[in-house]
Amino acid sequence: MDLKALETFVWVAHLGGFRTAADRLNATQPAISARIAQLEEELGVRLFDRESRRATLTEKGLNLLGYAERMLALRSEMVQAVAEKGSMRGIIRLGVAESIVHTWLSRLVERLHYLYPAVSLEIEVDTSFVMREELLAHQLDLAFLVGPITEPQLKSVPLCSYELAWVASPSLPLPPEPVPLKDLARWPIITFSRNTRPYGAIQEMFSGGDMPAVRLFGNSSLATVVRMTLDGIGVSAIPPVIISRELTDGRLKVFQAEEPLPRLDFVAAYAKKPDSLMAATIVSLAAEVAATPTAGISL
Amino acid sequence: MDLKALETFVWVAHLGGFRTAADRLNATQPAISARIAQLEEELGVRLFDRESRRATLTEKGLNLLGYAERMLALRSEMVQAVAEKGSMRGIIRLGVAESIVHTWLSRLVERLHYLYPAVSLEIEVDTSFVMREELLAHQLDLAFLVGPITEPQLKSVPLCSYELAWVASPSLPLPPEPVPLKDLARWPIITFSRNTRPYGAIQEMFSGGDMPAVRLFGNSSLATVVRMTLDGIGVSAIPPVIISRELTDGRLKVFQAEEPLPRLDFVAAYAKKPDSLMAATIVSLAAEVAATPTAGISL
DNA sequence: ACAACTGATAAAAATTTTTTATTGACTTGC
DNA sequence: GCAAGTCAATAAAAAATTTTTATCAGTTGT
């Protein structure tokens, strides 16, 4: 009776499939099959109904799930109680909003590697919207994203709050501040991609009936947004903190518009599972790192 | 983090040595070393002090022990809750008093094998005295022995109660019954070995100041006792139930002496450990089997 | 000092687990 | 209804792991 098999079982149960669990656990599907088969053989009981599309738990399986989770929780507790700090090991799937990549992520990674050399990260950069889904689907262990998080299945911890500002190249012939919205709309507005807080806020801003049409360039790469803004293609709405260098050397400037932009409140979020010790540990480290300011992108 | 490693750890802790644990777990000493090393490496913590003769737990080790036991207990509970009856598997070390061997042990083994084909037995026949020690030292999982058991660490369940009687060959020129002790002492008294209830009882019986000297032949094999009695070497004090055949065909006979012999109350006993599910299961089966009478030795 | 213990260790053997590659059973979209 | 796609099962090979064998070095008790 292997803990690895039990863990696999829990993941298959949660994700509803062998294949998905295999991806999630960095293993191949036959390996997952083998582990579940071992468990079923040892217990002499069928744990999943594989008939339908989604592998569903049998009654016995459901029964086992509770025990398996208690078992894994107990293991976590045990490890926390007796393990040397720094002997924590494993792989954690981390989703990160791009703003974080450009502010303090590398410092966190460094510090993490120093304190917990046996912990591997699998970092995925995506929008908060996508990452929230992935957290709920247990495809991410932990994410740093724009809050607030309201899902009760997720635990969230505030990390940092960044101002969002209008930014343009000094070469752009902007009218005197505060720039009215109709003047702003003369240029494309370059910002985060669709399905993000800033994109939505700006879209809303220009959604009134008498508002000028606006060209909104959603972009999945912040570096590209910065590049395009530097090139004078348009104005952008991004957190100034990630372009501190460009601001100090005058290649970009923040300006006031008629309409203010919302702040971005970043939080760390992870599933409230019994064994999310590693996530919790990383979160507190992240909170610490996020509290100290940093340099941004330099292009 | 392997359950096998945790189980090994618990055994080493209980038995106070790698070698002893190796024997107990049917493994070699290097295998035990490897499992403990794995645990220590994963936790980044030393679990045993190996300096002195006896491997003793470190502080961390003591801390782990509690968790490990809870873990194993939870596993037992889990298996009990979801496993198909009959899928119980493992090796259990069973100590058996010889009287049991000659009455119902084989029926138990048969029935056990039928109901739980994956359970192996390692049967050791010894005196109740020795087996009690071995139970306390965790060298036996379960024993069927002469009760009562007073140790609080052990759980005991009554199994059967057998009369102990004076037995002789009909060819032996015994005086009219009840035979006085001084006449009895003319022959060697053949019975169980030293450190057994019957041996002690008889020794006591002849211990008064004015008692005749008695030749007490303690024998570790009941079959030998029966053989010697059949051969008219002396009288014996054994449970008639194991020689029912010899009694019916008249090759042996029970006779009354001046002094009655005590009954032998057999019980099943096992250590009160959190994961003694298998022992408990076997005990209830044994109680069932022991309740139905049986044939004895046939020589 | 020596015999009888202890556990550690290296190398070989055995076992278990994982992967690769393929299959058959089912959905699903057309 | 049929092709395409997805699911898990399976066999064989490869990889990783665990266990054994054999030996060592250190204590302990005589």
XYZ file of C-alpha atoms (C1' of nucleotides) in Angstrom:
658
model
C 0.000 0.000 0.000
C 1.957 2.874 -1.374
C 1.436 6.516 -0.532
C 2.321 7.332 -4.117
C -0.553 5.158 -5.263
C -2.901 6.858 -2.837
C -1.812 10.259 -4.007
C -2.338 9.201 -7.587
C -5.753 7.924 -6.677
C -6.704 11.252 -5.128
C -5.588 13.116 -8.229
C -7.429 10.842 -10.601
C -10.522 11.252 -8.468
C -10.224 15.018 -8.434
C -9.349 15.442 -12.071
C -11.716 12.784 -13.299
C -9.299 11.052 -15.616
C -6.158 8.993 -15.799
C -4.628 11.045 -18.529
C -5.157 14.362 -16.817
C -3.768 12.960 -13.615
C -0.762 11.664 -15.519
C -0.005 15.151 -16.834
C -0.595 16.633 -13.448
C 1.780 14.190 -11.774
C 4.469 14.337 -14.433
C 3.977 10.726 -15.354
C 2.623 8.773 -18.278
C -0.865 7.388 -18.472
C 0.193 3.742 -18.181
C 2.054 4.593 -15.007
C -1.141 5.990 -13.548
C -3.053 2.946 -14.723
C -0.518 0.732 -13.024
C -0.743 2.584 -9.725
C -4.506 2.498 -9.666
C -4.446 -1.153 -10.696
C -2.073 -1.902 -7.827
C -4.416 -0.189 -5.402
C -7.442 -1.989 -6.771
C -5.634 -5.264 -6.653
C -4.460 -4.794 -3.086
C -7.881 -3.826 -1.879
C -9.632 -6.348 -4.072
C -12.055 -3.631 -5.060
C -12.831 -1.606 -8.166
C -12.257 2.074 -7.478
C -13.326 3.739 -10.714
C -16.039 3.194 -13.232
C -14.297 3.642 -16.542
C -17.388 3.072 -18.623
C -18.416 6.660 -19.143
C -16.264 9.419 -20.558
C -15.180 10.639 -17.186
C -13.663 8.126 -14.783
C -16.043 8.258 -11.844
C -15.544 6.884 -8.370
C -17.341 3.740 -7.349
C -18.935 3.640 -3.936
C -15.844 1.966 -2.519
C -13.720 4.519 -4.277
C -15.604 7.361 -2.687
C -15.125 5.670 0.612
C -11.403 5.367 -0.007
C -11.068 8.978 -1.092
C -11.800 10.297 2.381
C -9.228 8.008 3.941
C -6.659 8.734 1.281
C -7.007 12.442 1.840
C -6.695 12.065 5.579
C -3.648 9.939 4.958
C -1.973 12.549 2.794
C -2.908 15.290 5.224
C -1.351 13.291 8.017
C 1.783 12.849 5.974
C 1.990 16.594 5.453
C 1.538 17.212 9.119
C 4.185 14.643 9.893
C 6.676 16.112 7.467
C 6.034 19.567 8.783
C 6.529 18.371 12.332
C 9.732 16.411 11.970
C 11.408 17.318 8.694
C 14.355 19.612 8.667
C 13.384 22.901 7.062
C 15.012 22.861 3.684
C 14.442 19.206 3.117
C 11.095 20.043 1.603
C 11.036 18.570 -1.856
C 8.780 18.147 -4.807
C 7.479 19.907 -7.838
C 5.052 22.732 -7.589
C 3.100 24.160 -10.459
C 3.058 27.880 -10.155
C 0.994 30.244 -12.268
C 2.179 33.832 -12.376
C 0.700 37.016 -13.743
C 3.147 38.715 -16.038
C 3.444 41.809 -13.882
C 4.866 39.613 -11.173
C 7.367 38.128 -13.590
C 8.623 41.619 -14.235
C 8.783 42.669 -10.627
C 9.800 40.201 -7.955
C 9.358 36.683 -9.326
C 13.023 36.091 -9.982
C 13.876 37.153 -6.462
C 11.351 34.709 -5.114
C 12.734 31.905 -7.256
C 16.222 32.677 -6.099
C 15.274 32.765 -2.456
C 13.218 29.611 -2.821
C 16.085 27.828 -4.440
C 18.347 28.948 -1.644
C 16.023 27.904 1.175
C 14.526 24.799 -0.409
C 16.969 23.454 -2.949
C 14.940 20.287 -3.518
C 11.798 22.074 -4.595
C 11.260 22.382 -8.328
C 9.003 24.936 -9.912
C 6.987 24.636 -13.043
C 6.124 28.181 -13.889
C 3.325 29.128 -16.203
C 2.648 32.726 -17.149
C -0.928 33.446 -18.030
C -3.827 35.739 -17.360
C -5.447 35.757 -13.964
C -8.637 34.594 -15.592
C -7.079 31.428 -16.989
C -5.085 30.741 -13.854
C -8.141 30.976 -11.659
C -9.734 28.234 -13.757
C -6.605 26.162 -13.559
C -6.450 26.506 -9.822
C -10.004 25.274 -9.561
C -9.214 22.383 -11.899
C -6.182 21.542 -9.727
C -3.921 22.098 -12.690
C -1.979 24.669 -10.742
C -0.833 24.281 -7.179
C -0.428 27.968 -6.625
C -0.890 31.206 -8.542
C 0.033 34.838 -8.129
C -2.770 36.736 -9.761
C -5.012 39.760 -9.632
C -7.463 39.569 -6.781
C -9.777 39.500 -5.121
C -10.471 35.784 -5.209
C -13.991 34.972 -4.092
C -14.107 31.222 -4.708
C -14.553 29.468 -1.394
C -12.454 26.510 -2.556
C -9.442 28.783 -2.848
C -7.405 30.365 -0.149
C -5.921 33.733 -1.052
C -3.329 35.903 0.605
C -2.609 39.539 -0.401
C 0.837 40.026 -1.866
C 1.194 43.481 -3.316
C -0.846 46.247 -4.844
C 0.412 48.039 -7.936
C -0.859 51.256 -9.389
C -1.931 51.089 -13.020
C -1.082 54.191 -14.982
C -1.282 55.726 -18.413
C 2.112 55.585 -20.005
C 3.392 57.006 -23.254
C 6.577 57.823 -25.022
C 7.578 61.460 -24.442
C 7.675 61.805 -28.228
C 3.927 61.283 -28.421
C 2.165 64.674 -28.919
C -0.203 64.427 -25.966
C -2.478 67.343 -25.066
C -2.142 68.962 -21.626
C -3.028 66.750 -18.697
C -5.410 65.500 -17.597
C -5.868 64.104 -21.080
C -9.553 63.825 -22.016
C -10.765 60.439 -23.090
C -11.599 61.553 -26.605
C -8.017 62.709 -27.101
C -6.708 59.485 -25.620
C -8.708 57.555 -28.181
C -6.644 59.097 -30.977
C -3.985 56.488 -30.254
C -4.293 52.805 -29.866
C -4.369 51.830 -26.216
C -1.945 49.027 -25.581
C -2.408 46.922 -22.493
C -2.879 43.409 -21.128
C -4.841 40.922 -23.156
C -8.551 40.381 -23.239
C -10.071 38.856 -20.151
C -7.894 40.923 -17.863
C -8.864 43.543 -15.339
C -7.137 46.486 -17.124
C -8.501 45.533 -20.531
C -11.987 45.310 -19.097
C -11.663 48.589 -17.206
C -10.578 50.472 -20.310
C -13.228 48.865 -22.454
C -15.814 49.948 -19.922
C -14.359 53.432 -19.810
C -15.037 53.877 -23.500
C -18.334 52.051 -23.570
C -20.676 55.027 -23.011
C -22.918 55.887 -25.963
C -21.149 59.143 -26.795
C -17.680 57.747 -26.359
C -15.172 57.740 -29.187
C -14.291 54.391 -30.717
C -11.116 53.106 -29.178
C -8.511 50.779 -30.609
C -7.626 48.484 -27.756
C -4.525 46.363 -28.372
C -4.622 43.493 -25.968
C -1.265 41.830 -25.673
C -0.269 38.693 -23.924
C 3.296 39.813 -23.424
C 4.042 42.805 -21.264
C 7.445 43.155 -22.831
C 5.713 43.649 -26.148
C 3.428 46.256 -24.659
C 6.449 48.150 -23.396
C 8.236 47.785 -26.713
C 5.248 49.124 -28.641
C 4.832 51.999 -26.234
C 8.507 52.890 -26.531
C 8.063 52.876 -30.293
C 5.268 55.412 -30.013
C 2.636 53.135 -31.499
C 0.181 54.233 -28.839
C -0.363 54.826 -25.168
C -0.422 52.025 -22.690
C -2.060 51.218 -19.403
C 0.395 49.246 -17.315
C 1.798 49.273 -13.801
C 4.618 51.852 -13.676
C 6.515 49.618 -11.290
C 7.537 47.334 -14.120
C 9.044 50.138 -16.162
C 10.892 52.026 -13.471
C 14.044 52.077 -15.578
C 12.341 53.562 -18.625
C 10.679 56.141 -16.397
C 13.900 57.264 -14.756
C 15.848 57.544 -17.975
C 12.949 59.372 -19.598
C 12.202 56.936 -22.397
C 8.639 56.615 -21.100
C 6.462 58.836 -18.990
C 3.379 58.468 -16.871
C 0.580 60.920 -17.576
C -2.773 61.725 -16.042
C -5.935 61.195 -18.013
C -9.424 62.381 -17.284
C -10.278 58.961 -16.061
C -8.113 57.194 -13.449
C -7.163 53.536 -13.804
C -7.879 50.964 -11.123
C -5.127 49.583 -8.949
C -4.084 45.948 -9.397
C -4.181 43.989 -6.175
C -2.140 40.844 -6.490
C -2.805 37.863 -4.309
C -1.457 34.367 -3.972
C -4.140 31.708 -4.270
C -4.160 27.961 -3.841
C -6.703 25.219 -3.393
C -7.749 24.548 0.175
C -6.524 21.007 0.214
C -5.395 19.163 3.295
C -1.829 18.873 2.070
C -1.072 22.291 0.674
C 1.799 22.837 3.060
C 4.305 23.574 0.341
C 2.015 26.132 -1.249
C 1.502 27.870 2.083
C 5.240 27.970 2.679
C 5.925 29.491 -0.709
C 3.156 32.024 -0.214
C 4.651 33.390 2.955
C 7.999 33.640 1.234
C 6.352 35.407 -1.694
C 4.607 37.862 0.604
C 7.960 38.698 2.110
C 9.656 39.152 -1.241
C 6.755 41.119 -2.725
C 6.935 43.591 0.138
C 10.333 44.905 -0.980
C 10.362 46.975 -4.170
C 12.345 46.047 -7.250
C 13.530 46.999 -10.681
C 11.291 46.318 -13.669
C 11.721 45.387 -17.302
C 14.647 46.844 -19.112
C 14.575 46.867 -22.835
C 7.788 8.799 1.693
C 6.976 5.148 1.751
C 4.614 3.408 4.125
C 6.948 0.446 4.090
C 9.710 2.686 5.359
C 7.474 4.056 8.083
C 6.474 0.584 9.144
C 10.110 -0.429 9.245
C 10.878 2.616 11.315
C 8.195 1.714 13.838
C 9.543 -1.796 14.156
C 13.119 -0.691 14.590
C 11.961 1.748 17.230
C 9.986 -0.904 19.069
C 12.560 -3.638 18.841
C 15.497 -1.362 19.407
C 17.641 -2.719 16.625
C 18.003 -2.981 12.878
C 18.849 -6.637 12.911
C 15.932 -7.642 15.081
C 13.597 -5.596 12.930
C 15.039 -7.280 9.853
C 14.197 -10.709 11.259
C 10.798 -9.530 12.322
C 10.030 -8.124 8.868
C 11.467 -11.024 6.913
C 14.134 -8.890 5.380
C 17.882 -8.550 5.632
C 19.616 -6.022 7.785
C 20.929 -3.927 4.873
C 17.385 -3.630 3.575
C 16.322 -2.176 6.894
C 19.307 0.139 6.895
C 18.330 1.321 3.433
C 14.742 2.024 4.421
C 15.715 3.988 7.477
C 18.354 5.814 5.482
C 15.729 6.731 2.904
C 13.484 8.108 5.624
C 16.294 10.037 7.220
C 17.359 11.412 3.908
C 13.874 12.505 2.937
C 13.285 14.202 6.228
C 16.804 15.532 6.448
C 16.898 14.360 10.039
C 18.679 11.683 12.020
C 16.129 9.301 13.519
C 18.270 6.914 15.541
C 21.356 7.213 17.659
C 23.426 4.222 16.655
C 26.313 4.944 18.943
C 25.351 2.715 21.800
C 24.461 -0.960 21.654
C 20.771 -0.391 21.307
C 19.579 1.887 18.518
C 17.701 4.597 20.370
C 15.380 7.190 18.965
C 16.552 10.748 18.661
C 14.190 13.508 19.693
C 13.037 13.886 16.105
C 12.655 10.155 15.868
C 10.439 10.063 18.902
C 8.400 12.793 17.339
C 8.094 10.824 14.131
C 7.118 7.648 15.927
C 3.788 9.064 17.004
C 2.949 10.183 13.511
C 4.116 6.937 11.952
C 1.903 4.939 14.261
C -1.073 7.126 13.544
C -0.312 6.685 9.871
C -0.254 2.902 10.094
C -3.371 2.889 12.204
C -5.107 5.014 9.616
C -4.015 2.625 6.914
C -5.486 -0.284 8.849
C -8.710 1.572 9.311
C -8.771 2.402 5.652
C -8.133 -1.155 4.557
C -10.779 -2.422 6.913
C -13.261 0.100 5.587
C -12.811 -0.377 1.874
C -10.972 -3.627 1.215
C -12.845 -6.644 0.042
C -12.888 -9.252 2.775
C -10.467 -11.877 1.635
C -8.065 -9.436 0.114
C -6.350 -9.182 3.471
C -2.720 -10.046 2.923
C 0.506 -10.261 4.776
C 2.512 -12.485 7.028
C 1.541 -13.063 10.586
C 3.737 -14.662 13.191
C 1.680 -16.996 15.241
C 2.799 -18.719 18.391
C 0.845 -21.795 19.383
C 0.791 -23.977 22.460
C 1.273 -27.585 21.487
C -2.126 -28.659 22.789
C -3.670 -26.386 20.220
C -1.563 -27.927 17.475
C -3.053 -31.277 18.381
C -6.631 -30.094 18.600
C -7.899 -27.436 16.236
C -4.929 -25.590 14.748
C -5.038 -27.350 11.420
C -8.714 -26.560 11.036
C -7.988 -22.924 11.714
C -5.184 -22.864 9.184
C -7.412 -24.491 6.610
C -10.239 -22.087 7.200
C -7.872 -19.130 7.214
C -6.378 -20.205 3.968
C -9.840 -20.543 2.496
C -11.096 -17.167 3.685
C -7.872 -15.187 3.337
C -5.719 -16.880 0.737
C -3.182 -14.042 0.721
C -2.362 -14.295 4.393
C 0.739 -16.284 5.262
C 1.399 -17.773 8.645
C 4.666 -18.287 10.363
C 3.874 -20.731 13.083
C 6.047 -21.257 16.084
C 5.250 -23.872 18.695
C 6.552 -23.088 22.127
C 5.582 -22.868 25.758
C 3.156 -20.237 26.907
C 5.902 -18.759 29.031
C 8.209 -18.154 26.093
C 5.421 -16.964 23.853
C 4.273 -14.404 26.360
C 7.768 -12.925 26.336
C 7.824 -12.941 22.578
C 4.482 -11.204 22.389
C 5.782 -8.473 24.647
C 8.937 -8.170 22.557
C 6.768 -7.925 19.428
C 8.390 -11.028 18.063
C 5.010 -12.657 17.710
C 1.936 -10.989 16.296
C -0.418 -13.388 17.946
C -0.292 -16.396 20.233
C -2.636 -19.087 21.435
C -1.484 -19.911 24.927
C -2.521 -20.787 28.443
C -4.205 -17.889 30.184
C -4.929 -15.820 31.980
C -2.863 -12.987 30.517
C -2.499 -10.121 32.919
C -0.136 -7.846 31.009
C -1.932 -4.629 30.196
C -0.059 -4.271 26.893
C -1.679 -7.458 25.665
C -5.226 -8.048 24.649
C -6.491 -11.551 25.328
C -9.597 -13.391 24.238
C -10.719 -16.765 25.700
C -10.600 -19.590 23.193
C -11.182 -22.912 24.881
C -10.725 -24.630 28.195
C -9.333 -28.162 28.330
C -9.369 -30.523 31.228
C -5.984 -31.871 32.278
C -6.035 -35.487 33.377
C -3.864 -38.294 34.615
C -3.305 -40.721 31.799
C -1.604 -44.086 31.694
C -1.321 -47.176 29.611
C -3.814 -49.861 30.718
C -0.847 -52.176 31.069
C 0.513 -50.117 33.937
C -0.257 -51.859 37.287
C -2.031 -48.920 38.920
C -3.632 -49.331 42.346
C -7.361 -48.721 42.728
C -8.534 -45.179 42.092
C -8.259 -42.548 43.322
C -4.555 -43.259 43.181
C -2.701 -41.776 46.179
C 0.170 -39.443 45.396
C 2.755 -41.695 46.932
C 1.714 -44.507 44.597
C 1.711 -42.154 41.658
C 5.291 -41.241 42.441
C 6.361 -44.829 41.723
C 6.348 -43.949 38.060
C 7.890 -41.061 36.263
C 5.346 -38.368 35.542
C 5.553 -37.295 31.963
C 4.113 -33.964 30.994
C 4.802 -30.587 29.394
C 8.199 -29.024 29.800
C 9.480 -26.882 32.601
C 7.994 -23.433 32.868
C 4.536 -24.692 32.025
C 1.402 -24.624 34.102
C 1.019 -28.433 34.352
C 4.693 -28.986 35.209
C 4.485 -26.340 37.894
C 1.232 -27.714 39.289
C 2.633 -31.197 39.610
C 5.881 -29.993 41.092
C 3.885 -28.075 43.683
C 1.736 -31.125 44.353
C 4.787 -33.099 45.400
C 6.561 -30.284 47.169
C 5.277 -30.863 50.728
C 7.922 -31.972 53.235
C 6.572 -35.480 53.599
C 5.961 -36.024 49.924
C 7.703 -38.715 47.971
C 10.380 -37.706 45.497
C 8.912 -37.553 42.065
C 10.582 -38.047 38.722
C 9.104 -35.350 36.542
C 9.850 -35.735 32.831
C 9.256 -32.400 31.172
C 8.970 -32.771 27.454
C 8.767 -30.149 24.800
C 6.906 -32.393 22.398
C 3.460 -33.638 23.282
C 3.731 -36.382 20.709
C 6.718 -37.681 22.637
C 4.788 -37.541 25.885
C 2.052 -39.630 24.308
C 4.543 -42.049 22.826
C 6.279 -42.536 26.177
C 2.979 -43.017 27.943
C 1.872 -45.567 25.381
C 5.122 -47.364 25.977
C 4.364 -47.581 29.687
C 7.359 -45.566 30.732
C 5.234 -43.673 33.204
C 1.997 -41.814 33.773
C 1.306 -38.531 32.135
C -0.655 -35.392 32.860
C -2.065 -34.097 29.611
C -5.371 -32.905 28.226
C -7.442 -35.965 27.262
C -8.838 -34.058 24.308
C -5.624 -34.556 22.389
C -5.636 -38.317 22.800
C -9.287 -39.048 22.101
C -8.332 -41.739 19.623
C -6.056 -43.580 22.041
C -8.756 -43.335 24.694
C -11.496 -44.778 22.498
C -9.409 -47.668 21.228
C -8.198 -48.359 24.767
C -4.502 -47.877 24.234
C -4.549 -45.222 26.946
C -6.831 -44.560 29.855
C -7.632 -41.645 32.099
C -7.529 -42.323 35.814
C -8.371 -40.380 38.946
C -5.690 -39.535 41.445
C -5.985 -38.259 44.943
C -5.118 -34.832 43.695
C -7.006 -33.275 40.759
C -5.174 -31.438 38.017
C -5.990 -27.854 37.039
C -7.835 -27.061 33.834
C -5.959 -25.328 31.041
C -7.669 -22.186 29.835
C -6.392 -21.222 26.434
C -6.592 -17.669 25.212
C -5.496 -15.770 22.143
C -3.291 -12.819 22.939
C -1.813 -10.032 20.869
C -0.178 -6.677 21.455
C -2.552 -3.761 21.700
C -1.156 -1.943 18.730
C -3.096 0.460 16.569
C -2.853 -1.767 13.529
C -3.556 -5.222 14.861
C -6.551 -5.683 12.614
C -5.288 -8.910 11.127
C -4.628 -10.393 14.548
C -8.120 -9.497 15.702
C -9.618 -11.081 12.607
C -7.721 -14.298 13.104
C -8.662 -14.387 16.762
C -12.368 -14.303 16.056
C -11.896 -17.061 13.514
C -9.899 -19.062 16.052
C -12.582 -18.621 18.697
C -15.098 -20.002 16.245
C -12.944 -22.963 15.317
C -11.942 -23.702 18.905
C -15.588 -23.901 19.922
C -16.137 -27.064 17.890
C -14.487 -30.227 19.208
C -11.970 -32.240 17.238
C -9.834 -35.331 16.975
C -6.435 -35.395 18.667
C -3.071 -36.948 18.039
C -2.978 -40.365 16.486
C 0.158 -42.352 16.844
C 42.581 -9.127 23.450
C 38.946 -11.469 21.598
C 34.432 -13.260 20.579
C 29.987 -11.658 19.710
C 27.489 -8.147 18.854
C 26.109 -3.781 16.442
C 24.997 -1.090 11.740
C 27.303 0.709 7.273
C 28.633 -0.121 2.688
C 29.774 -1.742 -2.208
C 28.555 -4.598 -5.892
C 25.472 -7.800 -7.917
C 20.955 -9.599 -8.369
C 16.172 -9.326 -8.209
C 12.214 -6.813 -8.323
C 9.333 -3.074 -9.317
C 8.071 0.824 -11.857
C 7.953 3.489 -15.859
C 8.020 4.265 -20.638
C 7.141 3.330 -25.483
C 4.124 1.790 -28.717
C -0.065 -0.132 -29.780
C -4.861 -1.630 -29.184
C -9.815 -1.730 -28.617
C -13.797 0.733 -26.862
C -16.422 4.970 -26.927
C -17.772 9.747 -28.064
C -18.467 13.305 -31.075
C -18.871 16.064 -35.069
C -20.113 15.933 -39.679
C -23.095 6.083 -40.247
C -18.325 7.094 -40.351
C -14.027 9.167 -39.560
C -11.472 11.526 -36.065
C -10.403 12.052 -31.575
C -10.111 10.577 -26.794
C -10.231 7.343 -23.280
C -7.794 3.550 -20.543
C -5.649 -1.266 -21.024
C -1.856 -3.874 -22.333
C 2.753 -6.022 -23.812
C 7.490 -5.539 -24.130
C 11.550 -3.001 -23.213
C 14.010 0.143 -20.432
C 14.964 2.382 -16.272
C 14.903 2.884 -11.530
C 14.509 0.943 -7.192
C 15.130 -2.307 -3.685
C 17.138 -6.285 -1.842
C 20.698 -9.519 -1.131
C 25.388 -11.142 -0.565
C 29.576 -10.429 1.366
C 32.434 -7.737 3.995
C 33.861 -4.000 7.029
C 34.616 -1.151 11.094
C 33.147 -0.028 15.544
C 31.290 -1.434 20.512
C 30.526 -4.306 24.315
C 31.281 -7.736 27.554
C 34.325 -11.384 29.080
